[in-house]
Tab-separated table of C-alpha atoms and ligand atoms in Angstrom:
chain	number	residue	atom	x	y	z
A	26	MET	CA	0.000	0.000	0.000
A	27	ALA	CA	2.840	2.386	0.838
A	28	GLU	CA	4.246	1.782	-2.668
A	29	THR	CA	0.986	2.677	-4.407
A	30	ILE	CA	0.859	5.911	-2.489
A	31	LYS	CA	4.440	6.796	-3.391
A	32	MET	CA	3.811	6.274	-7.108
A	33	THR	CA	0.713	8.464	-7.229
A	34	ARG	CA	1.269	12.103	-8.009
A	35	PRO	CA	-0.387	14.120	-5.255
A	36	LEU	CA	-3.302	16.281	-6.286
A	37	ILE	CA	-2.124	19.054	-3.994
A	38	SER	CA	1.063	19.503	-2.059
A	39	ALA	CA	2.559	22.152	0.134
A	40	GLU	CA	6.332	21.805	0.008
A	41	ALA	CA	8.729	23.147	2.618
A	42	ILE	CA	6.477	26.060	3.506
A	43	SER	CA	7.845	28.753	5.780
A	44	LYS	CA	5.871	31.770	6.877
A	45	SER	CA	6.382	34.333	9.623
A	46	TYR	CA	4.357	37.232	10.911
A	47	PHE	CA	5.677	40.437	12.398
A	48	LYS	CA	4.438	41.871	15.662
A	49	GLY	CA	6.097	45.258	15.772
A	50	GLN	CA	9.822	44.519	15.546
A	51	HIS	CA	9.432	40.873	16.448
A	52	MET	CA	9.336	38.201	13.822
A	53	ILE	CA	7.094	35.300	14.800
A	54	PRO	CA	7.908	32.191	12.790
A	55	VAL	CA	4.708	30.170	12.268
A	56	LEU	CA	5.520	27.629	9.567
A	57	GLN	CA	9.113	26.462	9.299
A	58	GLY	CA	9.393	23.992	6.468
A	59	ALA	CA	5.921	22.436	6.688
A	60	GLY	CA	5.128	19.870	3.998
A	61	LEU	CA	1.819	18.178	3.261
A	62	LYS	CA	0.611	16.109	0.310
A	63	ALA	CA	-2.901	14.957	-0.485
A	64	ASN	CA	-3.736	12.435	-3.156
A	65	ARG	CA	-6.919	12.693	-5.174
A	66	GLY	CA	-9.824	11.389	-3.124
A	67	GLU	CA	-7.944	11.472	0.158
A	68	PHE	CA	-9.394	12.894	3.377
A	69	ILE	CA	-6.563	14.189	5.555
A	70	SER	CA	-6.802	15.834	8.920
A	71	VAL	CA	-4.150	18.143	10.293
A	72	ILE	CA	-4.147	18.320	14.046
A	73	GLY	CA	-2.263	20.831	16.168
A	74	GLN	CA	-2.625	23.123	19.142
A	75	SER	CA	-4.204	26.509	18.890
A	76	GLY	CA	-1.642	28.885	17.392
A	77	SER	CA	0.411	26.106	15.789
A	78	GLY	CA	-0.226	27.493	12.284
A	79	LYS	CA	-3.022	25.225	11.027
A	80	SER	CA	-5.081	28.029	9.540
A	81	THR	CA	-1.976	29.616	8.055
A	82	LEU	CA	-1.055	26.345	6.326
A	83	LEU	CA	-4.580	25.894	4.980
A	84	HIS	CA	-4.654	29.485	3.698
A	85	VAL	CA	-1.325	29.006	1.931
A	86	MET	CA	-2.512	25.755	0.299
A	87	GLY	CA	-5.724	27.422	-0.909
A	88	LEU	CA	-4.003	30.592	-2.186
A	89	LEU	CA	-5.648	32.803	0.410
A	90	ASP	CA	-2.139	33.647	1.585
A	91	SER	CA	1.400	33.342	0.187
A	92	PRO	CA	4.336	31.492	1.704
A	93	ASP	CA	7.592	33.334	2.417
A	94	ILE	CA	9.477	30.239	1.290
A	95	GLY	CA	8.236	27.013	-0.300
A	96	GLU	CA	5.862	25.989	-3.051
A	97	VAL	CA	2.272	24.908	-3.513
A	98	ILE	CA	1.895	22.359	-6.292
A	99	LEU	CA	-1.450	21.450	-7.869
A	100	ASP	CA	-1.405	18.285	-9.952
A	101	GLY	CA	2.254	18.799	-10.821
A	102	ASN	CA	2.139	22.547	-11.449
A	103	ARG	CA	3.386	25.240	-9.118
A	104	ILE	CA	0.532	27.624	-8.303
A	105	ASP	CA	1.633	29.861	-5.416
A	106	ASN	CA	3.724	32.112	-7.685
A	107	LEU	CA	1.093	32.735	-10.374
A	108	ASN	CA	-0.213	36.235	-11.008
A	109	GLN	CA	-3.166	37.514	-9.037
A	110	SER	CA	-5.847	36.790	-11.632
A	111	ALA	CA	-4.665	33.210	-12.201
A	112	ARG	CA	-4.625	32.704	-8.449
A	113	ASP	CA	-8.147	34.120	-8.159
A	114	GLN	CA	-9.349	31.779	-10.907
A	115	LEU	CA	-7.854	28.743	-9.188
A	116	ARG	CA	-9.188	29.805	-5.813
A	117	ASN	CA	-12.688	30.104	-7.206
A	118	HIS	CA	-12.671	26.941	-9.305
A	119	VAL	CA	-10.352	24.399	-7.694
A	120	PHE	CA	-10.756	25.084	-3.980
A	121	GLY	CA	-13.778	25.187	-1.715
A	122	PHE	CA	-13.400	26.551	1.807
A	123	ILE	CA	-15.348	26.058	4.989
A	124	PHE	CA	-14.632	27.761	8.302
A	125	GLN	CA	-15.463	27.409	11.982
A	126	PHE	CA	-17.901	30.335	11.904
A	127	TYR	CA	-19.526	29.530	8.523
A	128	HIS	CA	-19.146	33.053	7.029
A	129	LEU	CA	-22.554	32.976	5.352
A	130	LEU	CA	-23.858	36.378	4.262
A	131	PRO	CA	-26.503	37.333	6.870
A	132	GLU	CA	-28.777	39.341	4.562
A	133	LEU	CA	-29.135	36.555	1.986
A	134	SER	CA	-31.310	33.443	2.111
A	135	LEU	CA	-29.675	30.024	2.176
A	136	LEU	CA	-30.419	29.546	-1.534
A	137	GLU	CA	-28.914	32.949	-2.402
A	138	ASN	CA	-25.851	32.220	-0.284
A	139	VAL	CA	-25.266	28.966	-2.138
A	140	MET	CA	-25.858	30.571	-5.558
A	141	THR	CA	-23.327	33.355	-4.885
A	142	PRO	CA	-20.120	31.568	-5.968
A	143	LEU	CA	-21.699	30.691	-9.337
A	144	MET	CA	-23.174	34.178	-9.792
A	145	ILE	CA	-19.803	35.857	-9.393
A	146	ARG	CA	-18.394	33.704	-12.191
A	147	HIS	CA	-20.743	35.413	-14.649
A	148	SER	CA	-21.364	38.889	-15.943
A	149	ILE	CA	-24.835	40.255	-15.200
A	150	PHE	CA	-26.010	39.270	-18.726
A	151	SER	CA	-24.720	35.725	-18.727
A	152	TYR	CA	-26.065	35.385	-15.193
A	153	TRP	CA	-29.615	36.069	-16.403
A	154	ALA	CA	-29.161	33.574	-19.231
A	155	LYS	CA	-27.874	30.934	-16.813
A	156	ARG	CA	-30.093	31.819	-13.882
A	157	LYS	CA	-32.095	28.574	-13.943
A	158	GLU	CA	-28.994	26.438	-14.338
A	159	ILE	CA	-27.353	28.188	-11.374
A	160	ARG	CA	-30.465	27.832	-9.239
A	161	ASP	CA	-30.759	24.130	-10.119
A	162	ALA	CA	-27.109	23.514	-9.239
A	163	ALA	CA	-27.604	25.282	-5.897
A	164	MET	CA	-30.807	23.331	-5.160
A	165	ASP	CA	-29.071	20.096	-6.032
A	166	ILE	CA	-26.228	20.580	-3.561
A	167	ILE	CA	-28.571	22.009	-0.892
A	168	ASN	CA	-30.614	18.807	-1.153
A	169	GLN	CA	-27.441	16.735	-0.885
A	170	VAL	CA	-26.541	18.392	2.422
A	171	GLY	CA	-30.083	17.814	3.676
A	172	LEU	CA	-31.352	21.401	3.706
A	173	GLY	CA	-33.960	21.339	0.944
A	174	HIS	CA	-36.598	22.481	3.433
A	175	ARG	CA	-34.602	25.559	4.498
A	176	ILE	CA	-33.847	27.410	1.252
A	177	LYS	CA	-35.677	30.623	2.140
A	178	HIS	CA	-34.225	30.874	5.620
A	179	ARG	CA	-31.586	33.437	6.475
A	180	PRO	CA	-28.490	32.251	8.367
A	181	SER	CA	-29.840	33.720	11.653
A	182	GLU	CA	-32.859	31.415	11.279
A	183	LEU	CA	-30.688	28.292	10.978
A	184	SER	CA	-29.007	26.204	13.686
A	185	GLY	CA	-25.206	25.968	13.855
A	186	GLY	CA	-25.218	22.573	12.164
A	187	GLU	CA	-27.532	23.847	9.435
A	188	MET	CA	-25.323	26.881	8.859
A	189	GLN	CA	-22.288	24.629	8.443
A	190	ARG	CA	-24.225	22.395	6.016
A	191	GLY	CA	-25.135	25.557	4.127
A	192	ALA	CA	-21.498	26.641	4.097
A	193	ILE	CA	-20.523	23.197	2.776
A	194	ALA	CA	-23.123	23.540	0.012
A	195	ARG	CA	-21.760	26.972	-0.891
A	196	ALA	CA	-18.192	25.627	-0.915
A	197	LEU	CA	-19.132	22.732	-3.199
A	198	VAL	CA	-21.629	24.301	-5.612
A	199	GLY	CA	-18.837	25.255	-8.018
A	200	LYS	CA	-17.586	21.633	-8.047
A	201	PRO	CA	-14.130	22.255	-6.597
A	202	GLU	CA	-11.600	19.433	-6.567
A	203	ILE	CA	-10.352	20.157	-3.065
A	204	LEU	CA	-12.267	21.119	0.053
A	205	LEU	CA	-10.203	22.964	2.674
A	206	ALA	CA	-11.948	22.849	6.035
A	207	ASP	CA	-10.768	24.992	8.965
A	208	GLU	CA	-12.145	23.628	12.262
A	209	PRO	CA	-15.515	22.886	10.640
A	210	THR	CA	-16.955	21.399	13.828
A	211	GLY	CA	-15.222	23.814	16.213
A	212	ASN	CA	-18.382	25.732	17.048
A	213	LEU	CA	-20.733	22.741	17.227
A	214	ASP	CA	-21.729	20.301	19.953
A	215	ALA	CA	-20.426	16.743	19.636
A	216	VAL	CA	-23.562	15.252	18.054
A	217	THR	CA	-24.001	18.031	15.499
A	218	GLY	CA	-20.274	17.985	14.756
A	219	GLY	CA	-20.528	14.218	14.239
A	220	GLY	CA	-23.240	14.831	11.644
A	221	ILE	CA	-20.973	17.268	9.796
A	222	MET	CA	-18.158	14.698	9.841
A	223	GLU	CA	-20.538	12.066	8.433
A	224	LEU	CA	-21.487	14.462	5.652
A	225	LEU	CA	-17.826	15.195	4.839
A	226	ASN	CA	-17.052	11.474	4.837
A	227	SER	CA	-19.931	10.710	2.491
A	228	LEU	CA	-18.938	13.529	0.093
A	229	ASN	CA	-15.405	12.174	0.146
A	230	GLU	CA	-16.513	8.614	-0.549
A	231	ASN	CA	-19.291	9.240	-3.045
A	232	GLN	CA	-17.712	12.043	-5.059
A	233	GLN	CA	-14.007	11.378	-4.553
A	234	LEU	CA	-13.780	14.856	-3.056
A	235	THR	CA	-10.284	15.530	-1.709
A	236	ILE	CA	-10.492	17.046	1.762
A	237	VAL	CA	-7.858	18.671	3.941
A	238	MET	CA	-9.317	19.485	7.335
A	239	VAL	CA	-7.580	21.175	10.248
A	240	THR	CA	-8.745	20.717	13.800
A	241	HIS	CA	-7.431	20.792	17.353
A	242	ASP	CA	-9.772	17.897	18.264
A	243	GLU	CA	-8.186	14.418	18.170
A	244	ALA	CA	-11.523	12.595	18.039
A	245	ILE	CA	-12.678	14.644	15.053
A	246	ALA	CA	-9.303	14.237	13.331
A	247	ALA	CA	-9.490	10.451	13.718
A	248	GLN	CA	-12.542	10.344	11.440
A	249	ALA	CA	-10.432	11.220	8.385
A	250	HIS	CA	-8.375	8.609	6.472
A	251	ARG	CA	-5.083	9.911	7.732
A	252	THR	CA	-3.963	12.317	10.415
A	253	VAL	CA	-0.829	14.434	10.498
A	254	ARG	CA	0.298	16.726	13.263
A	255	LEU	CA	1.511	20.297	12.914
A	256	ALA	CA	3.924	21.293	15.672
A	257	GLU	CA	6.900	23.628	15.851
A	258	GLY	CA	6.153	24.854	12.364
A	259	ARG	CA	6.401	21.469	10.704
A	260	ILE	CA	4.275	18.464	9.861
A	261	GLN	CA	5.360	15.724	12.219
A	262	LEU	CA	5.318	11.982	11.699
A	263	LEU	CA	2.168	10.317	10.427
A	264	ALA	CA	-0.301	8.275	12.393
A	265	ARG	CA	-2.458	6.218	10.060
A	266	GLU	CA	-6.073	5.771	10.978
A	267	GLU	CA	-8.726	3.736	9.320
A	268	ALA	CA	-11.903	5.686	8.621
A	269	ALA	CA	-14.595	4.814	11.167
B	24	ADP	P1	-4.010	27.914	14.347
B	24	ADP	O1	-4.989	27.943	13.217
B	24	ADP	O2	-3.275	26.610	14.471
B	24	ADP	O3	-4.635	28.286	15.653
B	24	ADP	P2	-2.876	30.220	13.036
B	24	ADP	O4	-2.353	29.770	11.730
B	24	ADP	O5	-4.154	30.954	13.035
B	24	ADP	O6	-2.883	28.996	14.059
B	24	ADP	O7	-1.823	31.205	13.716
B	24	ADP	C1	-0.482	30.815	13.996
B	24	ADP	C2	0.251	31.972	14.673
B	24	ADP	O8	0.364	33.058	13.766
B	24	ADP	C3	-0.449	32.530	15.898
B	24	ADP	O9	0.537	32.876	16.847
B	24	ADP	C4	-1.150	33.757	15.371
B	24	ADP	O10	-1.297	34.718	16.392
B	24	ADP	C5	-0.218	34.242	14.298
B	24	ADP	N1	-0.922	34.917	13.196
B	24	ADP	C6	-1.831	34.351	12.379
B	24	ADP	N2	-2.272	35.227	11.454
B	24	ADP	C7	-1.618	36.377	11.704
B	24	ADP	C8	-1.608	37.674	11.105
B	24	ADP	N3	-2.369	37.944	10.042
B	24	ADP	N4	-0.795	38.626	11.634
B	24	ADP	C9	-0.013	38.353	12.700
B	24	ADP	N5	0.046	37.149	13.296
B	24	ADP	C10	-0.741	36.188	12.828
B	25	MG	MG1	-6.970	28.331	13.151
């Protein structure tokens, strides 16, 4: 099994990533040569203490942030050094993001929130031409996450678990290849969080969605295929886990 994995080209890899922040005069090194590879269809969790750099690593992989040193490689091609518009294109088409606090737009309904990523891909004219197609795609993914009965609700009228399902629908409506999840259950009780993990596992299994999830919670991390630990700025040795 180890040999098969070695021969496969990773779908996404972060290679020897270093990144520091400045607080006044002080340089705070966060990532110091962190490396992470995910094969197509893999579900990886990255565990680490608060402040260990998990979000920073995820942001660098998804082109929300740039490394000081190191490379991000997508299917064999370096992507972190592309120009801004190419990076924007990749961010909008290849990556889907979900966050601890959902980041749904409060003034929009669930359906409108989920339609937004597809709407911004179009000019106003092509949007009107494609309006039905966009709505159907949004309805389809909303049904898949189990929220078909909530489309007119605003985020404030949804529970935490429903908001995260909505955020997952919004992240996936554009059919990204890679879902980057930053503490997706961090604001949810254990049962609701378990439901979100079941949904992520079923999306991974049924659609071969590649998922990189960061969390500080060992029990949540163990529900992915494979867990790595981020500590002292680097990815530490692997602990393999079978999916539950
Ligand atoms: P984690 O997600 O594991 O909690 P983060 O990646 O958010 O860790 O942060 C790692 C470290 O970098 C923390 O010490 C944090 O305070 C610092 N940090 C993160 N983002 C910034 C920023 N934009 N400016 C300054 N420091 C930051
Ligand atoms: Mg974080």
